[in-house]
Coordinates of C-alpha atoms and ligand atoms in Angstrom, one line a residue:
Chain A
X25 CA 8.1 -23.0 -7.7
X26 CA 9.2 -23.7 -11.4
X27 CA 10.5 -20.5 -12.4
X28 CA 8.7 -18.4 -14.4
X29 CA 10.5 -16.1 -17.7
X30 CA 9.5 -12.2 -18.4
X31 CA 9.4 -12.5 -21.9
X32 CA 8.1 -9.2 -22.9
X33 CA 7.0 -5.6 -21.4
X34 CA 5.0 -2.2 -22.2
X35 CA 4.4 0.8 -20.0
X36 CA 2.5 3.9 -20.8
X37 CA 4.2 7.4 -19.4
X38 CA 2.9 7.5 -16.1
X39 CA 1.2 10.8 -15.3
X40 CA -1.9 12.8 -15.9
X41 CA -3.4 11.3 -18.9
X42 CA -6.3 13.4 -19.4
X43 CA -6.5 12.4 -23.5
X44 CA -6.6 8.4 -22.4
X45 CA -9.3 6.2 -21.2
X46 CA -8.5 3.5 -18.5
X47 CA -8.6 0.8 -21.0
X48 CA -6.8 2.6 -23.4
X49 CA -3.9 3.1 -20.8
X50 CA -4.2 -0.7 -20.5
X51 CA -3.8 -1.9 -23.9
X52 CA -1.2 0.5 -25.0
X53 CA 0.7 -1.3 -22.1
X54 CA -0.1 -4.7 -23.0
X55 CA 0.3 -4.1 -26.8
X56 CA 3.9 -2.5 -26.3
X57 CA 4.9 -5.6 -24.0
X58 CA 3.4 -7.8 -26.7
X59 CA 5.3 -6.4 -29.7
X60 CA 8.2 -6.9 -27.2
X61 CA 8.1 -10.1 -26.7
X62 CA 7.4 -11.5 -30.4
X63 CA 4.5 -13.8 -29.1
X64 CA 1.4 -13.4 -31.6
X65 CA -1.5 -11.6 -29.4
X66 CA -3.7 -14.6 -29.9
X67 CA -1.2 -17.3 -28.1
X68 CA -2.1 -15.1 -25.2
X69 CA -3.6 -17.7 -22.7
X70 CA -4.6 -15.3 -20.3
X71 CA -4.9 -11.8 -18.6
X72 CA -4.8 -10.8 -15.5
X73 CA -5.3 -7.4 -14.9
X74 CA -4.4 -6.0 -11.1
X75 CA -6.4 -2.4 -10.3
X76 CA -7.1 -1.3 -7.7
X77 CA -10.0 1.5 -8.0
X78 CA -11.6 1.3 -11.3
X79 CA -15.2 1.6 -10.1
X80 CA -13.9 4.6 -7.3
X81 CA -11.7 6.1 -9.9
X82 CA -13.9 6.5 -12.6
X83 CA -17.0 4.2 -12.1
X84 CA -15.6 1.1 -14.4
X85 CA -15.9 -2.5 -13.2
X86 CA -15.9 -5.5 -15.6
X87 CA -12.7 -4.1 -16.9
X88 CA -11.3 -7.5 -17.7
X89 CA -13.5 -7.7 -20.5
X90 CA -13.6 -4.2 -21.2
X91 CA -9.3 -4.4 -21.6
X92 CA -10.0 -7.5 -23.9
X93 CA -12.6 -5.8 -25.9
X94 CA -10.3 -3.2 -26.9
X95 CA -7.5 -5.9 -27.4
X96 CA -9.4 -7.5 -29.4
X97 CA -8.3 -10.6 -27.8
X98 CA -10.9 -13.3 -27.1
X99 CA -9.2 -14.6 -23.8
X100 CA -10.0 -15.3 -20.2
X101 CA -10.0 -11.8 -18.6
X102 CA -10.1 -10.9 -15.0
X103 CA -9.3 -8.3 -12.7
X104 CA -7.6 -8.9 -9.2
X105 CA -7.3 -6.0 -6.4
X106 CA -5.4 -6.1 -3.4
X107 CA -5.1 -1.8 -2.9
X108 CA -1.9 -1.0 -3.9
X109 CA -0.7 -4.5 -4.4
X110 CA -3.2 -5.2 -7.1
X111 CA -0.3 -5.5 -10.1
X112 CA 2.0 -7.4 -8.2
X113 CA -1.3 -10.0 -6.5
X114 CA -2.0 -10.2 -10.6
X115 CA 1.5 -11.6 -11.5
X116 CA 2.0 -13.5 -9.0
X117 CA -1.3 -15.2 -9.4
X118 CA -0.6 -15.4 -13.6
X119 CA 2.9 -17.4 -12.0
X120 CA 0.5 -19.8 -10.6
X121 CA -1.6 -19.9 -13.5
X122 CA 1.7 -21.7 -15.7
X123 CA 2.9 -23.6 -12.9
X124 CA -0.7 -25.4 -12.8
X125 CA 0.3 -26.3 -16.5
X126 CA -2.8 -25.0 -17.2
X127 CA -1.4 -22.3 -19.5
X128 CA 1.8 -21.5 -21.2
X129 CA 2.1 -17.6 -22.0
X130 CA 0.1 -15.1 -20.2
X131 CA -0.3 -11.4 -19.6
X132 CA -0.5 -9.3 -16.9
X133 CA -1.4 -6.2 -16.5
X134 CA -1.4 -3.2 -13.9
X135 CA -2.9 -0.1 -14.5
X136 CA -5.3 2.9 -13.0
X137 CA -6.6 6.3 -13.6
X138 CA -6.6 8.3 -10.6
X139 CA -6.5 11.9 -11.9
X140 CA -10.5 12.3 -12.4
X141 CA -11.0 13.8 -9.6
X142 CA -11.0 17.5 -8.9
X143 CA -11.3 17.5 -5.3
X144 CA -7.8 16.5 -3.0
X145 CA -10.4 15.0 -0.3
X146 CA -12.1 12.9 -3.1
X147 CA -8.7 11.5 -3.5
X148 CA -8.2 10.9 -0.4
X149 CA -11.3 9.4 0.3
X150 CA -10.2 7.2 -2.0
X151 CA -7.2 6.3 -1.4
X152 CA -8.7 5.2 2.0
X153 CA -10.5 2.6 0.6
X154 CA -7.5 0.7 1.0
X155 CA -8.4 1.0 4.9
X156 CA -11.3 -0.7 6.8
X157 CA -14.1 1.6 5.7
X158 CA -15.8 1.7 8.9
X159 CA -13.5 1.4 11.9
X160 CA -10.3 3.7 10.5
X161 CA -11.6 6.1 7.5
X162 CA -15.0 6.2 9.3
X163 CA -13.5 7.4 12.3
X164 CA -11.5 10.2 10.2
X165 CA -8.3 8.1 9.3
X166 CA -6.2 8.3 5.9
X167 CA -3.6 6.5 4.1
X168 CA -1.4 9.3 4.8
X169 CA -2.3 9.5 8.6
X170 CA -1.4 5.5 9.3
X171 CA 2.4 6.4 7.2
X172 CA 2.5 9.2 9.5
X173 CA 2.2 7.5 12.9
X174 CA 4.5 4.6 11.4
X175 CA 6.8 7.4 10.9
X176 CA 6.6 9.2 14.2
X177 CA 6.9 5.8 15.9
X178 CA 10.3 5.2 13.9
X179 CA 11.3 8.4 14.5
X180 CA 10.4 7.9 18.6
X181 CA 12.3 4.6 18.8
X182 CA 15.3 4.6 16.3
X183 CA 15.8 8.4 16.3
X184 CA 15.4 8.8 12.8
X185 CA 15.3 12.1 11.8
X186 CA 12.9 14.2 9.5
X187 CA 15.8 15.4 7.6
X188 CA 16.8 11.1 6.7
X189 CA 13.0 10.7 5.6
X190 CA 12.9 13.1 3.2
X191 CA 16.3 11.7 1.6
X192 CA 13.8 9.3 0.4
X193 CA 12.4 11.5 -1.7
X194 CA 15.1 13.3 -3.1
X195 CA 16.8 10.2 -4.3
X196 CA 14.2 8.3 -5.9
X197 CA 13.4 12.2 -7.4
X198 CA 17.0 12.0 -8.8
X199 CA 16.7 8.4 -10.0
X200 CA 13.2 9.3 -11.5
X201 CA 15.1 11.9 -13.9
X202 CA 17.0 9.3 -15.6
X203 CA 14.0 7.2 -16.0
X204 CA 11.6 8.7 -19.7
X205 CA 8.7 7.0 -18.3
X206 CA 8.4 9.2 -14.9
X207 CA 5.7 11.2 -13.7
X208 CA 8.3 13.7 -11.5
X209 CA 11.3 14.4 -13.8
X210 CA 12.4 16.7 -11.1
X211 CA 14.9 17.3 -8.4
X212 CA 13.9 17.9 -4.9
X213 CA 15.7 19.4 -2.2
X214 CA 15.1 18.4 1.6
X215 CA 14.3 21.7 2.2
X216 CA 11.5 21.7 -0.3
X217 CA 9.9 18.8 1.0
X218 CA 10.0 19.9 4.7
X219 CA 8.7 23.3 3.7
X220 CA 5.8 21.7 1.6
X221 CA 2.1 21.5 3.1
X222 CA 1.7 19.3 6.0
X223 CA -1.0 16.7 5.2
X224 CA -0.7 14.3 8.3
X225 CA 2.5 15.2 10.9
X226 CA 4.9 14.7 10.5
X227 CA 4.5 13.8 6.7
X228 CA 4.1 16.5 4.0
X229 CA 3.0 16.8 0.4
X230 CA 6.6 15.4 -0.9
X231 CA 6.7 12.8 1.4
X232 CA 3.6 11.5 -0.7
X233 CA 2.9 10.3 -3.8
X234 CA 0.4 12.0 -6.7
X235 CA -2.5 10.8 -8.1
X236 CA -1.4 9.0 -11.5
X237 CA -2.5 7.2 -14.4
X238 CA -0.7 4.6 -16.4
X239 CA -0.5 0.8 -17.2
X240 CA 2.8 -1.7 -17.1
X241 CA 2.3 -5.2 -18.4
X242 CA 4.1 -8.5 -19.1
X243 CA 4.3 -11.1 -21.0
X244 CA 4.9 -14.6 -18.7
X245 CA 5.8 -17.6 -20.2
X246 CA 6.8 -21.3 -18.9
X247 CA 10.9 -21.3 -18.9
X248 CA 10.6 -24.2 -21.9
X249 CA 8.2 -22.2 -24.2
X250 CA 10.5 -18.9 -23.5
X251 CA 13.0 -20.3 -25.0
X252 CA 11.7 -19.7 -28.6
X253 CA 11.5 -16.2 -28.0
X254 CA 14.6 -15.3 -26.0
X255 CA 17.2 -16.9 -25.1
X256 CA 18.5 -15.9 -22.1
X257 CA 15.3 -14.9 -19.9
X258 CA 14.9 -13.2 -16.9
X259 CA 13.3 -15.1 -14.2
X260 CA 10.8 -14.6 -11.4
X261 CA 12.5 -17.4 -9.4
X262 CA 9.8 -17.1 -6.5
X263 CA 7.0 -14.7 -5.5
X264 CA 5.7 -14.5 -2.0
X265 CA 2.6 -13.3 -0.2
X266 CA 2.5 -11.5 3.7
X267 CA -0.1 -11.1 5.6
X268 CA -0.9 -8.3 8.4
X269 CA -4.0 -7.6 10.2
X270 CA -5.7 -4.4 7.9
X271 CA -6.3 -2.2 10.6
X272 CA -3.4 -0.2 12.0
X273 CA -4.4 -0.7 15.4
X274 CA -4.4 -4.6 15.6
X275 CA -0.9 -5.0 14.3
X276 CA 1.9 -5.6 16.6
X277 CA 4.3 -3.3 15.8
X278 CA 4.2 0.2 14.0
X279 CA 7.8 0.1 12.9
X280 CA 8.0 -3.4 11.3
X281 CA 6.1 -4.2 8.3
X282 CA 5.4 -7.9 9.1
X283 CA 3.9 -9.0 6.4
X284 CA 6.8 -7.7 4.2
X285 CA 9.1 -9.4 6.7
X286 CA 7.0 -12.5 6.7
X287 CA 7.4 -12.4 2.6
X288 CA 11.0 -12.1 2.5
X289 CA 12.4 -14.5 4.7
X290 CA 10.3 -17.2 2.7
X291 CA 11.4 -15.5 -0.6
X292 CA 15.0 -16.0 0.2
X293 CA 14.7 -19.4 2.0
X294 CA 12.7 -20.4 -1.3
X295 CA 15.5 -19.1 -3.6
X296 CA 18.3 -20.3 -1.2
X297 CA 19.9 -16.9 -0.8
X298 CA 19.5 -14.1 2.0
X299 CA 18.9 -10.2 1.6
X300 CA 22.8 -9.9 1.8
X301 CA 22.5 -11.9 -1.6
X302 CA 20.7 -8.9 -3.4
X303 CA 21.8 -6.4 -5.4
X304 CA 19.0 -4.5 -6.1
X305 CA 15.5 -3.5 -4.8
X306 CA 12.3 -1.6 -5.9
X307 CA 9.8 -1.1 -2.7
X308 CA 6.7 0.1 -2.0
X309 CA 7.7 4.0 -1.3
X310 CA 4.0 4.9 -1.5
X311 CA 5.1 7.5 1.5
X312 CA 8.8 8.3 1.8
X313 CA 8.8 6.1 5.2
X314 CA 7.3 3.4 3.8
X315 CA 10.3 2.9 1.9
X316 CA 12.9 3.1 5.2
X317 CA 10.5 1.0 6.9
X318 CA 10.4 -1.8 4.1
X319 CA 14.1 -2.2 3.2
X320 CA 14.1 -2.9 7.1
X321 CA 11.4 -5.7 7.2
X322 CA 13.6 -7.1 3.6
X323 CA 16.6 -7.1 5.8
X324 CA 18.5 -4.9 3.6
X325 CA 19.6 -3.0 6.1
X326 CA 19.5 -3.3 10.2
X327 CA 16.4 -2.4 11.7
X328 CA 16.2 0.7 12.9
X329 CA 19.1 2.3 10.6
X330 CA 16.7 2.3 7.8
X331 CA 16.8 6.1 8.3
X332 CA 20.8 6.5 8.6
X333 CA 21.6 4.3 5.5
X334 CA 19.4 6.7 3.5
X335 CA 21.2 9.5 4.3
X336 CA 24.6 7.5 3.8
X337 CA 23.5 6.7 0.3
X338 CA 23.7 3.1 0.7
X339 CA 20.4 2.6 -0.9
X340 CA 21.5 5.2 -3.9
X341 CA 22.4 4.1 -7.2
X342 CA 26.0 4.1 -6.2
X343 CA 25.4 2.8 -3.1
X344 CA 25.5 -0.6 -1.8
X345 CA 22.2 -1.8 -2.0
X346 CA 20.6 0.4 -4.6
X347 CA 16.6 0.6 -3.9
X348 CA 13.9 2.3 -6.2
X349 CA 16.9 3.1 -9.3
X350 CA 13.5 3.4 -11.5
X351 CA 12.3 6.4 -9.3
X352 CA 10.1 4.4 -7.1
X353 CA 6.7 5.3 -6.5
X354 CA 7.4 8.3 -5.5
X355 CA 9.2 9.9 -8.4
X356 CA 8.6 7.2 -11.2
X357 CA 5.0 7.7 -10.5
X358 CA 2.4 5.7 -8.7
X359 CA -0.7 4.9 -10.6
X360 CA -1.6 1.9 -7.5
X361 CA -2.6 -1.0 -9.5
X362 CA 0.4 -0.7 -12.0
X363 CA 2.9 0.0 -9.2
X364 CA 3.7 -3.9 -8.9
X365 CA 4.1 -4.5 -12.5
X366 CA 6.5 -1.4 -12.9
X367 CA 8.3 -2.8 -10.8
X368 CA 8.9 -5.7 -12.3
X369 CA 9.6 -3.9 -15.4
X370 CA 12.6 -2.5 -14.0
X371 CA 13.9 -5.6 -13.3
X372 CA 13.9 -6.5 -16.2
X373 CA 15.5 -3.5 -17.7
X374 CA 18.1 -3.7 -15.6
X375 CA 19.0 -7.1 -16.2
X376 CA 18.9 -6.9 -19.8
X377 CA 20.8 -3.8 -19.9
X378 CA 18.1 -1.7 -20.9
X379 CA 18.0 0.6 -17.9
X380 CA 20.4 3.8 -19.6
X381 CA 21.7 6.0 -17.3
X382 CA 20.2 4.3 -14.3
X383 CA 21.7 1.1 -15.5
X384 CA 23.5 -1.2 -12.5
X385 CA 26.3 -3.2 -13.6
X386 CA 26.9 -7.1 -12.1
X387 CA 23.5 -8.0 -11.0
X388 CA 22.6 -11.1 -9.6
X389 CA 19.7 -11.2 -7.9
X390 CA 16.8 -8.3 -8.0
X391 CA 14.1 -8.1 -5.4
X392 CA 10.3 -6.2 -5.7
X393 CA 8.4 -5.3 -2.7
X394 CA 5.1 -4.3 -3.4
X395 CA 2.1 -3.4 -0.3
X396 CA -1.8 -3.2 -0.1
X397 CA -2.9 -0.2 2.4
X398 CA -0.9 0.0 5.4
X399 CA 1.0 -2.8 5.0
X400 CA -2.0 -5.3 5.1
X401 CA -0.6 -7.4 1.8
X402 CA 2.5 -7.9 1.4
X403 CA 4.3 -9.4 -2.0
X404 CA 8.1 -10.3 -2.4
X405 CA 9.3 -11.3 -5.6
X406 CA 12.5 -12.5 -6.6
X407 CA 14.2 -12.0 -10.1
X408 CA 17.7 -13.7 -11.3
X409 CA 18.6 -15.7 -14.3
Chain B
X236 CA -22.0 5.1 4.8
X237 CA -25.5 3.6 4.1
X238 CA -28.6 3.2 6.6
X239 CA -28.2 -0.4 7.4
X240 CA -24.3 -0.2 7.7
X241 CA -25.2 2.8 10.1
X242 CA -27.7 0.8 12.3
X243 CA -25.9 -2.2 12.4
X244 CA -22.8 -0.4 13.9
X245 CA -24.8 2.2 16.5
X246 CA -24.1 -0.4 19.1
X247 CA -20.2 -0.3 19.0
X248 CA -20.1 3.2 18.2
X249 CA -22.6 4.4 20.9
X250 CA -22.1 2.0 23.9
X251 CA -18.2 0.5 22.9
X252 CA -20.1 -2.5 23.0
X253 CA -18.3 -5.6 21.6
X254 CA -18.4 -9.7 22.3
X255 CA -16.7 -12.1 24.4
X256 CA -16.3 -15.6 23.5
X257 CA -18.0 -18.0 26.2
X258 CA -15.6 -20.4 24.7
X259 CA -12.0 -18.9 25.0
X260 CA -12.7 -15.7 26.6
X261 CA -11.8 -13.7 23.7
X262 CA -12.2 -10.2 23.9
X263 CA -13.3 -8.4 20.5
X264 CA -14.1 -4.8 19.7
X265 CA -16.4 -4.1 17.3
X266 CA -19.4 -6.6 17.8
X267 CA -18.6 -9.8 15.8
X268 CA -20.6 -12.5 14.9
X269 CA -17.9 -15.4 15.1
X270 CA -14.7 -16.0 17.6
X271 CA -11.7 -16.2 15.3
X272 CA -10.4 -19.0 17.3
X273 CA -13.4 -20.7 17.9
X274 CA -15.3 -20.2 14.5
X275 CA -18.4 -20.3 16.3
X276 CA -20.7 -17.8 17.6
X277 CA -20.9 -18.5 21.3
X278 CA -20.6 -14.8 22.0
X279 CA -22.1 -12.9 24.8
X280 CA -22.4 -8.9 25.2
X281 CA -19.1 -7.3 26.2
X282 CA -19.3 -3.5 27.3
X283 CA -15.9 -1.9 27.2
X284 CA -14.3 0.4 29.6
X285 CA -14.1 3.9 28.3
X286 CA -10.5 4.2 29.6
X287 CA -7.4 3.8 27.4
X288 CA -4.2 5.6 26.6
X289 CA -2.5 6.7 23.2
X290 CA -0.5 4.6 21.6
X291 CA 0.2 6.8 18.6
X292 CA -0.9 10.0 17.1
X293 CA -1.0 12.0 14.4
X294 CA -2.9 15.5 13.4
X295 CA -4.2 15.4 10.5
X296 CA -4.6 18.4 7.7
X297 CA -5.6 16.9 5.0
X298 CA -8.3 15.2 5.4
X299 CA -11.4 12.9 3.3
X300 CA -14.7 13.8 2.7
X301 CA -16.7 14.7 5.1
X302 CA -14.0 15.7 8.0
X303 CA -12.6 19.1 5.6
X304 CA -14.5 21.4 8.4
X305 CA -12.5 19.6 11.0
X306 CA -9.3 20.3 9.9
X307 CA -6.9 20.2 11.3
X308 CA -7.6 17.2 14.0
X309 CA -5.5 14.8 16.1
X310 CA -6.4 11.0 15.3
X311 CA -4.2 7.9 16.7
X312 CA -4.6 4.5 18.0
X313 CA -5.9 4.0 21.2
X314 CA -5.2 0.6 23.8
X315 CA -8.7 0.3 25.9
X316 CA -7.7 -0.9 29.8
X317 CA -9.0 -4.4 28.1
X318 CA -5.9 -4.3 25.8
X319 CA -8.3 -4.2 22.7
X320 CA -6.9 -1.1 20.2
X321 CA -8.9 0.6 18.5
X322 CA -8.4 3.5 16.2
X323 CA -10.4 7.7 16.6
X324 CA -10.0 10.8 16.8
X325 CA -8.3 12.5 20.1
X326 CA -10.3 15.6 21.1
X327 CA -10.0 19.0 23.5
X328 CA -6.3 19.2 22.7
X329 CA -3.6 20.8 21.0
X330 CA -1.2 18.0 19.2
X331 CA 2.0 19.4 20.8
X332 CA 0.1 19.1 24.4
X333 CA -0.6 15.2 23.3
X334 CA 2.1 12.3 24.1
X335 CA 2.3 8.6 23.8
X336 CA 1.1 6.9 26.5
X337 CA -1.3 10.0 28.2
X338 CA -4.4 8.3 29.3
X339 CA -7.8 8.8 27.6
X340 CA -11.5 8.4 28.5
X341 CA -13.6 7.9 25.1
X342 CA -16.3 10.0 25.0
X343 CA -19.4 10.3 22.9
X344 CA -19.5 12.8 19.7
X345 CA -20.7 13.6 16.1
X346 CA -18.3 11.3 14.2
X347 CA -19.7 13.3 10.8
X348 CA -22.4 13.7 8.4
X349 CA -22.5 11.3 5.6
X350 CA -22.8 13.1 2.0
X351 CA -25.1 10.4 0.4
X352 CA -27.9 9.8 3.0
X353 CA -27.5 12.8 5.4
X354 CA -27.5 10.4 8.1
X355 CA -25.5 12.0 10.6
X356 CA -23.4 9.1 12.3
X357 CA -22.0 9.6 16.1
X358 CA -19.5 7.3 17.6
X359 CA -16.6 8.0 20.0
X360 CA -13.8 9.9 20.4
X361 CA -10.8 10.2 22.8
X362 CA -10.9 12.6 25.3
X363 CA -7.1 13.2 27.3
X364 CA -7.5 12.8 30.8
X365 CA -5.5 14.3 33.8
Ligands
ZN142 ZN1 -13.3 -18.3 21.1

């Protein structure tokens, strides 16, 4: 694939944003990436928004033209939803959209507003959408209760311990701190988190993510029309989709994410590099294991010491292999359909020196990992110059 | 979950009824229409086996609308003697008494009630056999 340039980007705080409506939180995004970028709003080809719950969340569809509306911009307007890959399913798909030579500068957009509810189980509920409706939430299964028998099966046949799954959280907490944009400016302790309320064993409250609102959006643009508005671009060199069967209970293995795995290896083989090539990572941490297992199905690390090189530090910002330096979902904050586009965000902050404190020095190659439920969609996307 | 989705389901949540292709022999659980090899709908009435064992577990405490009174429950993924999977709630046991593996016999239940129609919707649930 032609490579595609990030020439702009916007994110709201991400958080509970009780004074903002869903497409407010979407064009405050899309305006700051804009303004970012220098493009005028009307060479704006496209948008394409990725949400994953507007009508569950607060009873919204047609939000492409609701987002435009608001925008005041008189483009083509759609949303695309994939559960919690929505965002990164949206830029992906934009990619496509200027590779077709169809269009030249698009937007994209991730956003959702999660914190309407005032019940936990209405969150949960859902949440669980993400799930097959009738065959795993109908029979009493959750998001959190498919994470948790991924995790006791890691912890069964690699020996990972609790104790390494909670480091998860605690560094992506301490990276979150150093991010302005977070949801959880906060540090957390092991002990906290394995003291917090169990919600499906072995995983507890800290070993999840919060509902959240917020939006993240780009600015693509074909690598010959970036050039007039900056001149050393960061790319999306490829973007890749995985594929697992939805349900938990048809897919092979519980401790490999296939569809991730699936992802990566074409990712790399498209880029001509491997995962030893990478220098830094942002993954799907929607539970704390979710993030061991996935920077095991990238091949960042051997499988089954996913666990281990947590506690080691290799993923930390010092480490080796840094993953999640904007906080992840966990700590930066995880409003779903936005999650892919943040992502991408910090990319390009880090590559354009942008990041502050959490900024990595030497950077090559960048790789975001972004999932739909359990691990049904998977989307690798690779970033470089 | 609505009326029709509820009728249309009794049959695999009542009997563990699901289809076999004539073609390729395919075993599928729930009912299907189509055999994902196939693509056609050659399928004929396949009654499961109510044995199985656990493949994995979890107990669950906190839980989505509808299953709050049930809390805290045990729910995993269970293999059918078939080698069909399916997913449900494991029942008459404490969690620390349950292990990978332990055989189960499904057995009929209130699944719950649903909040919108007030249908109230059985199905199966795992039962831990000795
Ligand atoms: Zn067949």
């Amino acid at each position: 694939m032609d490579k595609i340039a990030i020439i702009g980007v916007g994110s709201t705080d991400f958080g509970d944003l009780y004074d903002k409506a869903i497409d407010e939180i979407a064009v405050g995004a899309l305006f700051e990436a804009i303004k970012s970028s220098g493009v005028e709003k009307e060479k704006i080809k496209s948008l394409f928004i990725g949400n994953m719950g507007s009508e569950i969340f607060v009873k919204q569809e047609h939000l492409g033209n609701m987002v435009t509306t608001l925008a005041d911009l008189p483009a083509p307007s759609f949303k695309i939803e994939a559960a919690g890959a929505s965002g990164a399913v949206a830029m992906r798909t934009a990619c496509h959209s200027i590779q077709s030579g169809h269009m030249d500068i698009v937007g994209v957009i991730g956003v959702e507003k999660m914190t309407e509810f005032t019940k936990q189980s209405e969150t949960q509920g859902a949440l669980a959408t993400g799930l097959d409706a009738m065959w795993e939430s109908n029979m009493g299964g959750t998001l959190a209760s498919g994470f948790a028998m991924m995790a006791k099966a890691h912890m069964r046949e690699y020996n990972t311990t609790r104790e390494q799954i909670a480091q998860v959280a605690v560094k992506n907490h301490q990276n979150a701190r150093k991010n302005p944009k977070s949801q959880f400016k906060i540090n957390v302790r092991v002990e906290s988190i394995l003291n917090s309320k169990l919600i499906a064993d072995p995983l507890r409250l800290f070993d999840m993510t919060a509902a959240c609102d917020g939006g993240s959006a780009l600015i693509l643009a074909s690598a010959e029309v970036a050039e007039s508005y900056d001149s050393d671009p960061v790319y999306i060199h490829t973007s890749k989709f995985g594929y697992a069967p939805m349900q938990m209970h048809r897919r092979e293995s519980l401790t490999t994410l296939n569809g991730t795995k699936f992802a990566a290896e074409r990712a790399y083989e498209k880029v001509g590099i491997t995962a030893k090539d990478i220098d830094l990572a942002e993954v799907h941490d929607i539970f704390t294991i979710a993030e061991i297992l996935a920077i095991e199905s990238l091949g960042l690390v051997p499988v089954g010491e996913g666990g281990k090189a947590t506690e080691d530090g290799v993923t930390a910002l010092d480490g080796s292999i840094p993953v999640n330096t904007s906080g992840g979902l966990k700590g930066r904050g995880a409003p779903l359909g936005a999650t892919g586009v943040s992502q991408a965000i910090e990319m390009y902050e880090q590559f354009n020196n942008l990041a502050g404190e959490r900024q990595l020095k030497d950077i090559e190659w960048g790789l975001t990992h972004s999932m739909g439920g359990t691990g049904g969609t998977s989307v690798v996307t690779i970033y470089g110059r | 979950m609505g009326v029709a989705e509820s009728w249309r389901t009794n049959q695999s949540r009542y009997l563990m009824e699901g289809r076999k292709c004539t073609k390729c022999k395919t075993l599928y659980f729930p009912i299907r229409q189509h055999c994902a090899k196939c693509m056609d709908d050659s399928m004929e009435r396949y009654i499961f086996d109510t044995k199985g064992k656990i493949v994995e577990f979890t107990r669950i405490e906190e839980a989505p609308q509808g299953f709050e009174l049930m809390v805290p429950y045990n729910y995993g993924i269970v293999e059918l003697d078939e080698g069909v999977r399916i997913s449900c709630q494991i029942i008459d046991s404490y969690s620390k008494d349950l292990e990978v593996g332990m055989p189960v016999e499904m057995t009929f239940r209130l699944l719950r009630k649903s909040e919108d129609q007030g249908i109230l919707q059985y199905g199966f649930k795992a039962l831990p056999i000795e």
